[in-house]
Steps between C-alpha positions, in 0.01 A plus 500: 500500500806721585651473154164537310466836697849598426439431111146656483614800654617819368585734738890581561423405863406175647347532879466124649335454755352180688143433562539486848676885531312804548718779391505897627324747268816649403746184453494521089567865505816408725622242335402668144764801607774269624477310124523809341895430498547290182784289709229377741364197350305425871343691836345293778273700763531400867287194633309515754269214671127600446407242763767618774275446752336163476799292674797513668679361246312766197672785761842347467459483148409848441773611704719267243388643236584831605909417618494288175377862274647742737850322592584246229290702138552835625919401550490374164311743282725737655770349283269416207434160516228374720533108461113405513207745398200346684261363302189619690580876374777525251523710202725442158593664192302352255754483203725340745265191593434421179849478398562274798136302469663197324714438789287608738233275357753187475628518845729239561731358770773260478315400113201475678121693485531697820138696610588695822606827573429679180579816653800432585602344211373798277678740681820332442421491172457874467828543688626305279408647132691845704158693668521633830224347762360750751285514842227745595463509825177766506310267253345325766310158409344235716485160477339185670778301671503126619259494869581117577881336548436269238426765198775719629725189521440417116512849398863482665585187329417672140692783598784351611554298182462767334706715662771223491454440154501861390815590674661252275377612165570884663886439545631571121257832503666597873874650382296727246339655847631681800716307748260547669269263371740238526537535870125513535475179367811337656359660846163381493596129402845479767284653690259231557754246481676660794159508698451153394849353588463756848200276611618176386812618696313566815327214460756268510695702811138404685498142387843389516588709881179547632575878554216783311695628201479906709755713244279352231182617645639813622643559150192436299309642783682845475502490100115475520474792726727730315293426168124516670604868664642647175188410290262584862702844433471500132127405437397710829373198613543320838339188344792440333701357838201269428716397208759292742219196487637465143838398579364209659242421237835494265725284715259249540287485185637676252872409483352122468282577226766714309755261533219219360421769208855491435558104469152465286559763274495402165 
């Protein structure tokens, strides 16, 4: 349906936007003025949760969403490459997708049909044919996130291959960015292996001697707090100390279902 759309259409601007997002009055305006460079090939808005309040669990996602616009999009737009234009509220150059819609259309990983992450993947394909990918922050929209463990848990899974898989296909298009790109990338994947090998480590110290693993704690502990207090100041928030539940959710369901994304991803 994506492609037809792209083909029938005839506008130099392509708005996506998922059926589930409700977007702000003004968010094609925004996003219309940001494309009005001819480098920029892609703007994302920021995402919010339009069901924040339902669960626990919607809360920490909105609050993900907003580090994951506000930290990790925001960092990269601000040296023109922002790695993954959301799919719920993304626009493109329309010239540019349909000189990319073959590939896009014939996604394919390891020689095989792949069918997740398609925003991902297009973005890396606009990065790649030279455009510049951007983030709006002001062009709010808001989408319906996961309210049970088990859709959030699957959404992860899809995300994580794709992430995974994405970051491989990225790595010839990386030396034609910024360095800093390249440590973005490298930082958020040593990153989580350090975490991971951190609570394997502490693990062990408690099974083999008996004795809590304390530095760990105290170090992940502290590393929690420093991040929840500079977004709480950031976003004006307070809920955001809120965030620290995360970490947890991370250590013990997410680095498990990452590293299975990563040894069934083909």
């Amino acid at each position: 349906a994506q492609i037809a759309a792209i083909t029938q259409s005839s506008g130099d601007l392509i708005l996506n936007v998922d059926s589930d997002t409700t977007i702000a009055p003004d968010v094609v305006s925004k996003l219309a003025h940001k494309m009005r460079d001819p480098a920029v090939g892609a703007a994302m808005g920021q995402m919010k949760a339009s069901n924040q309040a339902d669960t626990w669990l919607t809360r920490l996602i909105d609050m993900e969403y907003w580090l994951a616009c506000n930290e990790e999009r925001a960092a990269q737009a601000r040296f023109g490459a922002v790695m993954c234009c959301c799919g719920p509220c993304a626009m493109y150059r329309r010239s540019a997708m349909l000189s990319l819609l073959d590939q896009y259309e014939t996604q394919l990983y390891r020689g095989k049909p792949s069918d997740f992450g398609e925003d991902r993947h297009l973005t890396i394909l606009m990065l790649s044919a030279g455009f510049r990918t951007e983030y709006v922050p002001s062009a709010i929209a808001a989408t319906v996130v996961p309210d049970t463990m088990g859709v959030y848990l699957r959404q992860q899974l899809r995300w994580a291959r794709s992430t995974f898989r994405d970051t491989l296909l990225a790595l010839p298009v990386l030396p034609g960015l910024d360095r800093y790109l390249t440590l973005d990338a490298i930082g958020q994947n040593v990153g989580l292996l350090l975490l991971a090998l951190s609570v394997l480590t502490g693990i062990g110290q408690f099974a083999l001697t008996a004795t809590v693993p304390w530095w760990t704690i105290l170090v992940i502990g502290s590393m929690t707090l420093v991040r929840c207090s500079v977004a709480a100041y950031r976003a004006r928030e307070l809920r955001f100390l809120g965030f620290a539940l995360h970490t947890l959710l991370n250590i013990f369901l997410l680095i498990p279902l990452k590293a299975y994304a990563l040894c069934t991803l083909s």
